[in-house]
């Protein structure tokens, strides 16, 4: 949550209703700006994914193993566990990163998801370079086919892509789902 362009609170998604306050740890994550650049809504909530690059994950697991400690199962578990640590300096050492994927607020700059993401990029958020605004089913299926194999070449682990309705009013009418 940002107020007047300043990060004031960060939380995990928790159980979907109540999350854990991880503000101090988020301040150490690349891609999470402390202050936004340029004019942004006075109150803004952002949704994003905190992640660990594959190379950083391998280095972390090697260090865990060298200390005789348990290895992490995957980069997502390592990132999630890291955010819950009580020591922000240890969180910083693990080199987490973040990509924004959604904005919430009363005064968003646009009525479309894509345009809001582009605005967020100017405010200092990291947005995936893979984001596309597809205008036909053919474009959507081409995008899916491309990323079905190309995702393996990304520096982060991913299990697929997300398709979103661009029009925010249509999104609200359709409702939300986690699947």
Coordinates of C-alpha atoms in Angstrom, one line a residue:
X1 CA 0.0 0.0 0.0
X2 CA 1.3 3.4 -1.0
X3 CA 0.1 6.7 0.3
X4 CA 1.2 9.9 -1.4
X5 CA 3.8 7.9 -3.3
X6 CA 5.4 6.3 -0.2
X7 CA 5.4 2.6 0.7
X8 CA 3.5 2.4 4.0
X9 CA 2.5 -1.3 4.3
X10 CA 3.2 -4.6 2.8
X11 CA 1.6 -8.0 3.5
X12 CA 1.4 -11.5 2.2
X13 CA -1.8 -12.8 0.8
X14 CA -2.1 -15.2 3.7
X15 CA -5.3 -17.2 3.7
X16 CA -6.9 -14.9 1.2
X17 CA -8.4 -12.7 3.9
X18 CA -5.7 -12.1 6.4
X19 CA -2.0 -11.8 5.6
X20 CA 1.2 -11.3 7.5
X21 CA 2.7 -7.8 7.8
X22 CA 6.1 -8.0 5.9
X23 CA 6.7 -4.3 5.4
X24 CA 10.2 -4.2 6.7
X25 CA 11.2 -7.2 4.5
X26 CA 9.6 -5.7 1.4
X27 CA 11.7 -2.6 1.8
X28 CA 14.7 -4.9 1.0
X29 CA 13.2 -6.4 -2.2
X30 CA 14.3 -5.2 -5.6
X31 CA 11.4 -4.0 -7.7
X32 CA 9.5 -2.7 -4.6
X33 CA 10.1 1.1 -4.7
X34 CA 10.1 3.0 -1.4
X35 CA 8.9 6.1 -3.2
X36 CA 7.1 6.3 -6.4
X37 CA 8.3 8.5 -9.3
X38 CA 6.0 11.0 -10.9
X39 CA 2.3 11.6 -10.2
X40 CA 0.5 8.5 -8.9
X41 CA -2.9 8.0 -7.1
X42 CA -2.8 9.4 -3.5
X43 CA -3.7 5.9 -2.2
X44 CA -2.6 2.9 -4.2
X45 CA -2.6 -0.8 -3.5
X46 CA -0.4 -3.0 -5.7
X47 CA -0.3 -6.8 -6.1
X48 CA 2.9 -8.5 -7.1
X49 CA 5.0 -11.6 -7.0
X50 CA 8.1 -11.7 -4.9
X51 CA 10.5 -14.2 -6.4
X52 CA 14.0 -15.5 -6.4
X53 CA 16.0 -15.9 -9.6
X54 CA 17.1 -19.4 -10.5
X55 CA 20.8 -18.6 -10.0
X56 CA 20.2 -17.0 -6.6
X57 CA 18.1 -20.1 -5.6
X58 CA 20.9 -22.5 -6.5
X59 CA 23.4 -20.4 -4.5
X60 CA 21.1 -20.2 -1.5
X61 CA 20.6 -24.0 -1.6
X62 CA 24.4 -24.6 -1.9
X63 CA 24.9 -22.3 1.2
X64 CA 22.2 -24.1 3.1
X65 CA 23.7 -27.5 2.3
X66 CA 27.3 -26.3 3.3
X67 CA 25.9 -25.3 6.7
X68 CA 24.1 -28.6 7.0
X69 CA 20.7 -27.0 6.8
X70 CA 17.7 -28.1 4.9
X71 CA 17.5 -27.2 1.2
X72 CA 14.5 -25.4 -0.2
X73 CA 12.3 -27.4 -2.5
X74 CA 11.9 -24.6 -5.2
X75 CA 12.5 -20.9 -5.7
X76 CA 8.9 -20.0 -4.8
X77 CA 9.1 -21.7 -1.4
X78 CA 12.5 -20.1 -0.8
X79 CA 11.1 -16.6 -1.6
X80 CA 7.9 -17.2 0.5
X81 CA 9.9 -18.5 3.4
X82 CA 12.4 -15.6 3.1
X83 CA 9.7 -13.0 3.3
X84 CA 8.6 -14.4 6.7
X85 CA 12.0 -14.2 8.3
X86 CA 12.3 -11.8 11.3
X87 CA 15.6 -10.3 10.1
X88 CA 15.3 -7.9 7.2
X89 CA 19.1 -7.9 6.7
X90 CA 18.9 -11.7 6.0
X91 CA 16.1 -11.1 3.6
X92 CA 18.3 -8.5 1.8
X93 CA 21.1 -11.0 1.5
X94 CA 18.9 -13.5 -0.3
X95 CA 18.4 -11.0 -3.2
X96 CA 14.7 -11.3 -3.8
X97 CA 13.0 -9.5 -6.7
X98 CA 9.5 -8.5 -7.5
X99 CA 7.2 -8.0 -10.4
X100 CA 4.0 -6.0 -10.2
X101 CA 0.9 -7.6 -11.8
X102 CA -2.1 -5.6 -10.6
X103 CA -3.2 -2.2 -9.3
X104 CA -6.1 -1.3 -7.0
X105 CA -7.2 2.2 -6.2
X106 CA -9.9 4.8 -6.6
X107 CA -8.0 7.1 -9.0
X108 CA -6.2 4.7 -11.3
X109 CA -4.9 6.5 -14.4
X110 CA -6.7 4.2 -16.9
X111 CA -9.7 2.0 -17.4
X112 CA -7.6 -0.8 -18.7
X113 CA -5.2 -3.2 -17.0
X114 CA -2.5 -2.9 -19.6
X115 CA -2.4 0.9 -19.5
X116 CA -2.3 0.9 -15.7
X117 CA 0.7 -1.5 -15.8
X118 CA 2.5 0.8 -18.2
X119 CA 1.8 3.7 -15.8
X120 CA 3.1 1.7 -12.9
X121 CA 6.3 1.1 -14.8
X122 CA 6.9 4.9 -15.0
X123 CA 6.4 5.1 -11.2
X124 CA 9.3 2.7 -10.6
X125 CA 7.7 -0.8 -10.5
X126 CA 9.1 -3.7 -12.3
X127 CA 6.7 -5.1 -14.9
X128 CA 7.3 -8.2 -16.9
X129 CA 8.7 -7.5 -20.3
X130 CA 6.5 -10.3 -21.5
X131 CA 3.3 -8.5 -20.9
X132 CA 1.2 -8.2 -24.1
X133 CA -2.2 -6.7 -24.9
X134 CA -3.7 -9.3 -27.3
X135 CA -6.6 -8.2 -29.5
X136 CA -7.8 -11.5 -31.0
X137 CA -8.0 -15.2 -30.1
X138 CA -5.2 -15.8 -32.7
X139 CA -2.9 -13.5 -30.8
X140 CA -3.8 -15.1 -27.5
X141 CA -3.1 -18.6 -28.8
X142 CA 0.2 -17.5 -30.4
X143 CA 1.2 -16.0 -27.0
X144 CA 0.3 -19.2 -25.3
X145 CA 2.3 -21.4 -27.8
X146 CA 5.3 -19.1 -27.6
X147 CA 5.5 -19.1 -23.8
X148 CA 4.8 -22.8 -23.5
X149 CA 8.4 -23.5 -24.4
X150 CA 10.1 -20.1 -24.0
X151 CA 9.3 -19.9 -20.3
X152 CA 12.0 -22.5 -19.6
X153 CA 14.5 -19.8 -20.8
X154 CA 13.5 -17.2 -18.2
X155 CA 15.8 -16.5 -15.2
X156 CA 12.9 -17.3 -12.9
X157 CA 10.8 -20.4 -12.4
X158 CA 7.3 -20.2 -13.7
X159 CA 4.6 -22.7 -14.2
X160 CA 2.7 -20.9 -16.9
X161 CA 1.1 -17.6 -18.0
X162 CA -1.9 -15.5 -16.8
X163 CA -4.5 -14.2 -19.2
X164 CA -6.5 -11.2 -18.0
X165 CA -9.5 -9.3 -19.3
X166 CA -8.1 -5.8 -20.1
X167 CA -11.2 -3.7 -19.4
X168 CA -11.4 -3.2 -15.6
X169 CA -15.2 -2.7 -15.7
X170 CA -15.5 -6.1 -17.4
X171 CA -13.2 -7.6 -14.8
X172 CA -15.4 -6.4 -12.0
X173 CA -18.5 -7.8 -13.7
X174 CA -16.9 -11.1 -14.3
X175 CA -15.6 -11.5 -10.7
X176 CA -12.4 -12.9 -9.4
X177 CA -11.0 -16.4 -9.2
X178 CA -7.8 -18.0 -8.1
X179 CA -7.9 -20.6 -10.9

